[in-house]
Amino acid sequence: MQPDLKLVSLLSTGRHPKSGRACRANQDSRALELAMKTSSQVTAVHAGNPDNNVLRQYAGMGLKKIAVLDLPETADPTQSLKHYLDEQSPDIVLTGVRAEDGESSGMLPYLLSEKLGWAMVPRIAEIQSIENGKAKVLQALPRGQRRLIEVDLPFIASVDNSAAEPRQSAFGPASRATIETISTEIFTDEALAGWQLSAARKRPKRLKIAKAKTAADRFKAATAKSQSKGGTLIKDKPASEQAKAIFDLLVTESVIKQP
Amino acid sequence: MALEWLHPVLIAAVLVLAAIGAVRRVNLWRQGQKEPVDIVGGLLAMPGRYMKDLHDVVERDKYMSKTHVATGGGFVLSMVLIVLVHGLGVDSKLLGWALLASLAMMFTGAVFVYLRRRNPPSRLSKGPWMRLPKSLLSFAGAFFILTLPLAGVLPEGTGGWLLTLVLTVLVIYGLSEMLLGMTWGGPMKHAFAGALHLAFHRRPERFGGGRSTGLKPIDLGQPVLGVQKPSDFKWNQLLGFDACVQCGRCEAVCPAFAAGQPLNPKKLIQDMVVGFAGGTDSHYAGSPYPGIDIGSASGGPHQPITEGLVTPDTLWSCTTCRACVEECPMMIEHVDAIVDMRRFMTLEKGSTPGKGAEVLENLIATDNPNGFAPASRSNWAADQNLNLMSEVKEAEVLFWVSDGAFDMRSQRIIRAFVKLLKAANVDVAILGNEEQDSGDLARRLGDDATFQQLARNNIATLSQYRFKKIVTTDPHAYHCLKNEYGDFGGNYEVFHHTTYLNELVQQDRLKFDQFQGGKVTYHDPCYLGRYNGEYEAPRELLRSLGIEIAEMERSGFRSRCCGGGGGAPVTDIPGEQRIADMRMEDVIATDAELVAVGCQQCTAMLEGVVEPRPEVKDISEILIDVLIEEVH
Ligand code: SF4
Ligand code: SF4
């Protein structure tokens, strides 16, 4: 716990996978949980409709207040959020990886980081320590692997599904929290305005051919995230070994033939 | 007799001190929240409630009921006469003889109390309770001897200084126990608080053979939801806690206690007393919560209960089976208190243990505890050719399917019941995907907000349709619909499927062959039996198949819970045994090959016991096996 640290947690409206009902978003709740565990000075912010009832579900996790940048659906929230964050000047901003509803592009943290000129750490699972203006965070990699990353404050991070589960939302605090509406300049999302939206068509699914032979393989296939796997660090190895590794790789990728 | 002036003064002094104690005690109760009661009506009804309702419960232990009538009745009568004869000095031989008689009665009772206390069962509290027979004997004995001269049996002034002194000491001892102890917190407190509790009970409907089992709704706009501190209870709940005689009958029937989970309803009630009176539990002399030592709990009227007085695990171990409430001679409402405290834990602290948080979130997002797609609720009925209320708008019977709709095992019960309804040509319809969870689980887990939401949604759906009665295979939904929706404007005629099927059989609308299997026993679901008083219909149905039910030792109103109620499987507080295993042992003790049940939760719990064990079947499943299908 770092009581003097200022954290901002960005909250969006989630969508329940089974019922399609609005609810607190999984990753955003985890981000809020992480923020609340890290510091007692957490500002929770939503860009959108202040009357959104889902905000109460986040408040039930123990927030006294949620700030809402009052924006219509057609607005581009990144500009307004940038102004807001400039004013607040937090140390860390946490978001989910991508929204469960709407555009769901996962671009928001990147766009914000670009606008603010801060580092952006994708898919973190934990904040390990914060000292002397630097934070050590654990980034979630496929199959439960973690990478320790050191980053300068202030920074933005998106929070992975593997971060700690969000605490229970309690009705009492949820119904008593204040929703603070902040009116802000509205920037129309030009790109969105130019798009034509149509309902998604359900496509026939290609039957999956099970390639895995063993249960372990199936488990791997089911849990894999699409990312490069494994790898060895050869930076500090002698030059001959490095050359050998490159050579072997070229052979396995059939770029050159084994002499 | 010498020192004659002493006894009137003594009696008067003790009476005054007792009155001061009474005022203090009443003020302790008044720390609780307001709850309107009918003061005059309650006080007038009190003797009747004592003679009938309380005595009915005490009567289950014949030894104790006779003992109590002799001791208690003898004492009350003696006390009145003592005030007249010894206090006010009314000189009447007749009164003297009457007093001798009542003291003799009390003395006899006290002898039996003494005998019981020589080798007390473990459910009884020891400590100060062990001296009670001696105090009773001293009181009755000393006054008996003092009264002899007044009745003219002995000449005035018999005995010397020594006898007088001894008698005086015994009188002081007896009077302090009986009168001071009553209001200053000795074992006799139960008489004072118990009498007033009968008068001002929070559920007066319970008296005179009534039943009142629905939980009371809370106002969701309050600044604090649920009970955090002892002073958050209603004042008459505090009064109720104070009435406990520590007889331990609740402890003896509590399935969680028997399973070694950290709950003992008697200790819980005593801890509530420690809470509102302030102090520690070090004077408690009964069985502890399994696994938790006595002496470490302390509390005060304005201190959070779960911080030092009672661990959350204790509160979450309860299956809300109501066995304790059913057994309690003082009519204490344990389940109300436990759920009140759970409400605080869930609604304010968000600390429902185990899978609780997940289940509640699912109930909010999908209207069922396991998070299945609400649109798949009626998938089970795809091949059943059942009418949907949304299409027919009107039916004689609305079949409330409940969340069993999502569970393959429960679907077998549901289908069996539908088959029976069809065989009897019942005009039936279901709500299909419009149905939502009844809210039972949410409510028992303390989430009254979600319960109220679900109740309101269901009531709104039901109000669109016309039907004569609701029938359900799920006793939990049955209880909610019947006893708890009324507070939100939903009043229906609700039947459990066994009751309804029994009616159909009586009307000759269903015909069965004789049952051919082996021995059968029947497990009473708590929410059908103790909550709703339906013990007979399921048994009659079984008997109509020619089954002679091999009753378990704990059956009917004494049925032992399967462990599935109150969200216990969700919170999953560890113990030494599983409640379902213990219940299955009860079944096995009857040598039955089949246990008939009337609840899908009980079915799931009992079938969860490892084989080999007797088979578990819902009554409707037993019925379809022997159904004679007529061609219409
Ligand atoms: S709560 Fe009731 S049953 Fe339990 S010990 Fe007290 S008086 Fe007896
Ligand atoms: S309701 Fe049942 S489980 Fe709960 S305390 Fe009473 S007897 Fe024990």
mmCIF file with all atom_site columns, C-alpha atoms in Angstrom, chain B residues 169-294:
data_model
loop_
_atom_site.group_PDB
_atom_site.id
_atom_site.type_symbol
_atom_site.label_atom_id
_atom_site.label_alt_id
_atom_site.label_comp_id
_atom_site.label_asym_id
_atom_site.label_entity_id
_atom_site.label_seq_id
_atom_site.pdbx_PDB_ins_code
_atom_site.Cartn_x
_atom_site.Cartn_y
_atom_site.Cartn_z
_atom_site.occupancy
_atom_site.B_iso_or_equiv
_atom_site.pdbx_formal_charge
_atom_site.auth_seq_id
_atom_site.auth_comp_id
_atom_site.auth_asym_id
_atom_site.auth_atom_id
_atom_site.pdbx_PDB_model_num
ATOM 1   C CA . VAL B 1 169 ? -29.114 -17.666 55.658 1.00 0.00 ? 169 VAL B CA 1
ATOM 2   C CA . LEU B 1 170 ? -30.994 -20.141 53.488 1.00 0.00 ? 170 LEU B CA 1
ATOM 3   C CA . VAL B 1 171 ? -33.796 -17.635 52.912 1.00 0.00 ? 171 VAL B CA 1
ATOM 4   C CA . ILE B 1 172 ? -31.300 -15.007 51.826 1.00 0.00 ? 172 ILE B CA 1
ATOM 5   C CA . TYR B 1 173 ? -29.593 -17.513 49.558 1.00 0.00 ? 173 TYR B CA 1
ATOM 6   C CA . GLY B 1 174 ? -32.858 -18.701 48.060 1.00 0.00 ? 174 GLY B CA 1
ATOM 7   C CA . LEU B 1 175 ? -34.370 -15.254 47.674 1.00 0.00 ? 175 LEU B CA 1
ATOM 8   C CA . SER B 1 176 ? -31.274 -13.850 46.004 1.00 0.00 ? 176 SER B CA 1
ATOM 9   C CA . GLU B 1 177 ? -31.184 -16.661 43.492 1.00 0.00 ? 177 GLU B CA 1
ATOM 10  C CA . MET B 1 178 ? -34.852 -16.514 42.757 1.00 0.00 ? 178 MET B CA 1
ATOM 11  C CA . LEU B 1 179 ? -35.503 -12.791 42.744 1.00 0.00 ? 179 LEU B CA 1
ATOM 12  C CA . LEU B 1 180 ? -32.194 -11.025 42.336 1.00 0.00 ? 180 LEU B CA 1
ATOM 13  C CA . GLY B 1 181 ? -30.960 -13.654 39.898 1.00 0.00 ? 181 GLY B CA 1
ATOM 14  C CA . MET B 1 182 ? -34.091 -13.114 37.884 1.00 0.00 ? 182 MET B CA 1
ATOM 15  C CA . THR B 1 183 ? -33.331 -9.542  37.010 1.00 0.00 ? 183 THR B CA 1
ATOM 16  C CA . TRP B 1 184 ? -29.618 -9.194  37.707 1.00 0.00 ? 184 TRP B CA 1
ATOM 17  C CA . GLY B 1 185 ? -28.606 -12.000 35.407 1.00 0.00 ? 185 GLY B CA 1
ATOM 18  C CA . GLY B 1 186 ? -28.588 -15.375 37.171 1.00 0.00 ? 186 GLY B CA 1
ATOM 19  C CA . PRO B 1 187 ? -30.064 -18.579 35.783 1.00 0.00 ? 187 PRO B CA 1
ATOM 20  C CA . MET B 1 188 ? -33.535 -17.430 36.856 1.00 0.00 ? 188 MET B CA 1
ATOM 21  C CA . LYS B 1 189 ? -33.304 -14.570 34.369 1.00 0.00 ? 189 LYS B CA 1
ATOM 22  C CA . HIS B 1 190 ? -35.017 -16.877 31.918 1.00 0.00 ? 190 HIS B CA 1
ATOM 23  C CA . ALA B 1 191 ? -38.272 -16.592 33.853 1.00 0.00 ? 191 ALA B CA 1
ATOM 24  C CA . PHE B 1 192 ? -38.354 -12.805 33.751 1.00 0.00 ? 192 PHE B CA 1
ATOM 25  C CA . ALA B 1 193 ? -37.111 -12.330 30.184 1.00 0.00 ? 193 ALA B CA 1
ATOM 26  C CA . GLY B 1 194 ? -38.927 -15.438 28.976 1.00 0.00 ? 194 GLY B CA 1
ATOM 27  C CA . ALA B 1 195 ? -42.284 -14.244 30.244 1.00 0.00 ? 195 ALA B CA 1
ATOM 28  C CA . LEU B 1 196 ? -41.842 -10.851 28.626 1.00 0.00 ? 196 LEU B CA 1
ATOM 29  C CA . HIS B 1 197 ? -40.565 -12.457 25.435 1.00 0.00 ? 197 HIS B CA 1
ATOM 30  C CA . LEU B 1 198 ? -43.768 -14.439 25.213 1.00 0.00 ? 198 LEU B CA 1
ATOM 31  C CA . ALA B 1 199 ? -45.680 -11.201 25.580 1.00 0.00 ? 199 ALA B CA 1
ATOM 32  C CA . PHE B 1 200 ? -43.655 -9.152  23.108 1.00 0.00 ? 200 PHE B CA 1
ATOM 33  C CA . HIS B 1 201 ? -42.460 -11.786 20.645 1.00 0.00 ? 201 HIS B CA 1
ATOM 34  C CA . ARG B 1 202 ? -41.495 -10.416 17.244 1.00 0.00 ? 202 ARG B CA 1
ATOM 35  C CA . ARG B 1 203 ? -43.608 -13.054 15.537 1.00 0.00 ? 203 ARG B CA 1
ATOM 36  C CA . PRO B 1 204 ? -46.811 -13.194 17.575 1.00 0.00 ? 204 PRO B CA 1
ATOM 37  C CA . GLU B 1 205 ? -48.390 -15.147 14.705 1.00 0.00 ? 205 GLU B CA 1
ATOM 38  C CA . ARG B 1 206 ? -46.453 -18.167 15.923 1.00 0.00 ? 206 ARG B CA 1
ATOM 39  C CA . PHE B 1 207 ? -48.674 -18.553 18.965 1.00 0.00 ? 207 PHE B CA 1
ATOM 40  C CA . GLY B 1 208 ? -51.894 -20.485 19.051 1.00 0.00 ? 208 GLY B CA 1
ATOM 41  C CA . GLY B 1 209 ? -50.727 -23.046 16.507 1.00 0.00 ? 209 GLY B CA 1
ATOM 42  C CA . GLY B 1 210 ? -49.759 -20.496 13.859 1.00 0.00 ? 210 GLY B CA 1
ATOM 43  C CA . ARG B 1 211 ? -46.663 -20.526 11.724 1.00 0.00 ? 211 ARG B CA 1
ATOM 44  C CA . SER B 1 212 ? -44.437 -17.612 10.848 1.00 0.00 ? 212 SER B CA 1
ATOM 45  C CA . THR B 1 213 ? -41.311 -18.541 8.985  1.00 0.00 ? 213 THR B CA 1
ATOM 46  C CA . GLY B 1 214 ? -40.821 -15.953 6.259  1.00 0.00 ? 214 GLY B CA 1
ATOM 47  C CA . LEU B 1 215 ? -37.870 -13.647 6.794  1.00 0.00 ? 215 LEU B CA 1
ATOM 48  C CA . LYS B 1 216 ? -38.678 -10.018 7.352  1.00 0.00 ? 216 LYS B CA 1
ATOM 49  C CA . PRO B 1 217 ? -37.661 -7.646  4.568  1.00 0.00 ? 217 PRO B CA 1
ATOM 50  C CA . ILE B 1 218 ? -35.305 -4.779  5.284  1.00 0.00 ? 218 ILE B CA 1
ATOM 51  C CA . ASP B 1 219 ? -35.668 -1.205  4.192  1.00 0.00 ? 219 ASP B CA 1
ATOM 52  C CA . LEU B 1 220 ? -32.892 -0.797  1.645  1.00 0.00 ? 220 LEU B CA 1
ATOM 53  C CA . GLY B 1 221 ? -32.684 2.943   2.236  1.00 0.00 ? 221 GLY B CA 1
ATOM 54  C CA . GLN B 1 222 ? -31.333 2.637   5.774  1.00 0.00 ? 222 GLN B CA 1
ATOM 55  C CA . PRO B 1 223 ? -27.913 4.128   6.562  1.00 0.00 ? 223 PRO B CA 1
ATOM 56  C CA . VAL B 1 224 ? -26.633 0.689   7.635  1.00 0.00 ? 224 VAL B CA 1
ATOM 57  C CA . LEU B 1 225 ? -28.120 -2.489  6.214  1.00 0.00 ? 225 LEU B CA 1
ATOM 58  C CA . GLY B 1 226 ? -28.360 -5.550  8.414  1.00 0.00 ? 226 GLY B CA 1
ATOM 59  C CA . VAL B 1 227 ? -27.056 -6.021  11.931 1.00 0.00 ? 227 VAL B CA 1
ATOM 60  C CA . GLN B 1 228 ? -23.534 -4.881  12.632 1.00 0.00 ? 228 GLN B CA 1
ATOM 61  C CA . LYS B 1 229 ? -23.715 -4.302  16.391 1.00 0.00 ? 229 LYS B CA 1
ATOM 62  C CA . PRO B 1 230 ? -25.956 -5.876  19.015 1.00 0.00 ? 230 PRO B CA 1
ATOM 63  C CA . SER B 1 231 ? -27.833 -2.596  19.272 1.00 0.00 ? 231 SER B CA 1
ATOM 64  C CA . ASP B 1 232 ? -28.854 -2.966  15.613 1.00 0.00 ? 232 ASP B CA 1
ATOM 65  C CA . PHE B 1 233 ? -31.216 -5.802  16.541 1.00 0.00 ? 233 PHE B CA 1
ATOM 66  C CA . LYS B 1 234 ? -34.814 -4.954  17.321 1.00 0.00 ? 234 LYS B CA 1
ATOM 67  C CA . TRP B 1 235 ? -35.325 -4.513  21.060 1.00 0.00 ? 235 TRP B CA 1
ATOM 68  C CA . ASN B 1 236 ? -37.528 -7.562  21.287 1.00 0.00 ? 236 ASN B CA 1
ATOM 69  C CA . GLN B 1 237 ? -34.896 -9.673  19.581 1.00 0.00 ? 237 GLN B CA 1
ATOM 70  C CA . LEU B 1 238 ? -32.516 -8.707  22.393 1.00 0.00 ? 238 LEU B CA 1
ATOM 71  C CA . LEU B 1 239 ? -35.251 -9.597  24.855 1.00 0.00 ? 239 LEU B CA 1
ATOM 72  C CA . GLY B 1 240 ? -35.567 -12.945 23.132 1.00 0.00 ? 240 GLY B CA 1
ATOM 73  C CA . PHE B 1 241 ? -31.836 -13.691 23.459 1.00 0.00 ? 241 PHE B CA 1
ATOM 74  C CA . ASP B 1 242 ? -32.063 -12.923 27.165 1.00 0.00 ? 242 ASP B CA 1
ATOM 75  C CA . ALA B 1 243 ? -34.819 -15.506 27.579 1.00 0.00 ? 243 ALA B CA 1
ATOM 76  C CA . CYS B 1 244 ? -32.515 -18.428 26.746 1.00 0.00 ? 244 CYS B CA 1
ATOM 77  C CA . VAL B 1 245 ? -32.457 -21.099 29.501 1.00 0.00 ? 245 VAL B CA 1
ATOM 78  C CA . GLN B 1 246 ? -29.349 -22.716 28.054 1.00 0.00 ? 246 GLN B CA 1
ATOM 79  C CA . CYS B 1 247 ? -31.205 -26.006 27.790 1.00 0.00 ? 247 CYS B CA 1
ATOM 80  C CA . GLY B 1 248 ? -29.143 -26.837 24.708 1.00 0.00 ? 248 GLY B CA 1
ATOM 81  C CA . ARG B 1 249 ? -32.018 -28.420 22.830 1.00 0.00 ? 249 ARG B CA 1
ATOM 82  C CA . CYS B 1 250 ? -31.034 -26.287 19.866 1.00 0.00 ? 250 CYS B CA 1
ATOM 83  C CA . GLU B 1 251 ? -27.454 -27.485 20.143 1.00 0.00 ? 251 GLU B CA 1
ATOM 84  C CA . ALA B 1 252 ? -28.601 -31.112 20.193 1.00 0.00 ? 252 ALA B CA 1
ATOM 85  C CA . VAL B 1 253 ? -30.464 -30.780 16.894 1.00 0.00 ? 253 VAL B CA 1
ATOM 86  C CA . CYS B 1 254 ? -28.148 -28.412 15.030 1.00 0.00 ? 254 CYS B CA 1
ATOM 87  C CA . PRO B 1 255 ? -26.673 -30.208 11.999 1.00 0.00 ? 255 PRO B CA 1
ATOM 88  C CA . ALA B 1 256 ? -23.802 -27.745 11.707 1.00 0.00 ? 256 ALA B CA 1
ATOM 89  C CA . PHE B 1 257 ? -22.818 -28.333 15.329 1.00 0.00 ? 257 PHE B CA 1
ATOM 90  C CA . ALA B 1 258 ? -22.963 -32.091 14.833 1.00 0.00 ? 258 ALA B CA 1
ATOM 91  C CA . ALA B 1 259 ? -20.821 -31.779 11.726 1.00 0.00 ? 259 ALA B CA 1
ATOM 92  C CA . GLY B 1 260 ? -18.143 -29.983 13.706 1.00 0.00 ? 260 GLY B CA 1
ATOM 93  C CA . GLN B 1 261 ? -18.612 -26.656 11.954 1.00 0.00 ? 261 GLN B CA 1
ATOM 94  C CA . PRO B 1 262 ? -17.959 -23.673 14.211 1.00 0.00 ? 262 PRO B CA 1
ATOM 95  C CA . LEU B 1 263 ? -21.608 -23.097 15.121 1.00 0.00 ? 263 LEU B CA 1
ATOM 96  C CA . ASN B 1 264 ? -23.592 -23.816 18.255 1.00 0.00 ? 264 ASN B CA 1
ATOM 97  C CA . PRO B 1 265 ? -26.943 -22.040 18.315 1.00 0.00 ? 265 PRO B CA 1
ATOM 98  C CA . LYS B 1 266 ? -27.000 -21.951 22.106 1.00 0.00 ? 266 LYS B CA 1
ATOM 99  C CA . LYS B 1 267 ? -23.578 -20.349 22.322 1.00 0.00 ? 267 LYS B CA 1
ATOM 100 C CA . LEU B 1 268 ? -24.572 -17.934 19.599 1.00 0.00 ? 268 LEU B CA 1
ATOM 101 C CA . ILE B 1 269 ? -27.573 -16.761 21.598 1.00 0.00 ? 269 ILE B CA 1
ATOM 102 C CA . GLN B 1 270 ? -25.402 -16.470 24.710 1.00 0.00 ? 270 GLN B CA 1
ATOM 103 C CA . ASP B 1 271 ? -22.870 -14.456 22.732 1.00 0.00 ? 271 ASP B CA 1
ATOM 104 C CA . MET B 1 272 ? -25.635 -12.106 21.685 1.00 0.00 ? 272 MET B CA 1
ATOM 105 C CA . VAL B 1 273 ? -26.393 -11.603 25.386 1.00 0.00 ? 273 VAL B CA 1
ATOM 106 C CA . VAL B 1 274 ? -22.702 -10.952 26.029 1.00 0.00 ? 274 VAL B CA 1
ATOM 107 C CA . GLY B 1 275 ? -22.892 -8.485  23.171 1.00 0.00 ? 275 GLY B CA 1
ATOM 108 C CA . PHE B 1 276 ? -25.744 -6.324  24.363 1.00 0.00 ? 276 PHE B CA 1
ATOM 109 C CA . ALA B 1 277 ? -24.867 -6.593  28.058 1.00 0.00 ? 277 ALA B CA 1
ATOM 110 C CA . GLY B 1 278 ? -21.139 -6.070  27.403 1.00 0.00 ? 278 GLY B CA 1
ATOM 111 C CA . GLY B 1 279 ? -18.318 -8.285  28.643 1.00 0.00 ? 279 GLY B CA 1
ATOM 112 C CA . THR B 1 280 ? -16.740 -11.574 27.656 1.00 0.00 ? 280 THR B CA 1
ATOM 113 C CA . ASP B 1 281 ? -17.922 -15.144 27.240 1.00 0.00 ? 281 ASP B CA 1
ATOM 114 C CA . SER B 1 282 ? -15.695 -16.452 30.044 1.00 0.00 ? 282 SER B CA 1
ATOM 115 C CA . HIS B 1 283 ? -18.723 -17.182 32.268 1.00 0.00 ? 283 HIS B CA 1
ATOM 116 C CA . TYR B 1 284 ? -20.320 -19.349 29.624 1.00 0.00 ? 284 TYR B CA 1
ATOM 117 C CA . ALA B 1 285 ? -20.392 -22.931 30.844 1.00 0.00 ? 285 ALA B CA 1
ATOM 118 C CA . GLY B 1 286 ? -21.801 -24.871 27.919 1.00 0.00 ? 286 GLY B CA 1
ATOM 119 C CA . SER B 1 287 ? -20.410 -26.500 24.786 1.00 0.00 ? 287 SER B CA 1
ATOM 120 C CA . PRO B 1 288 ? -18.268 -24.184 22.659 1.00 0.00 ? 288 PRO B CA 1
ATOM 121 C CA . TYR B 1 289 ? -18.446 -23.580 18.939 1.00 0.00 ? 289 TYR B CA 1
ATOM 122 C CA . PRO B 1 290 ? -16.639 -26.656 17.653 1.00 0.00 ? 290 PRO B CA 1
ATOM 123 C CA . GLY B 1 291 ? -13.001 -25.751 17.248 1.00 0.00 ? 291 GLY B CA 1
ATOM 124 C CA . ILE B 1 292 ? -13.150 -22.378 19.012 1.00 0.00 ? 292 ILE B CA 1
ATOM 125 C CA . ASP B 1 293 ? -12.142 -22.043 22.647 1.00 0.00 ? 293 ASP B CA 1
ATOM 126 C CA . ILE B 1 294 ? -14.301 -20.261 25.175 1.00 0.00 ? 294 ILE B CA 1
#
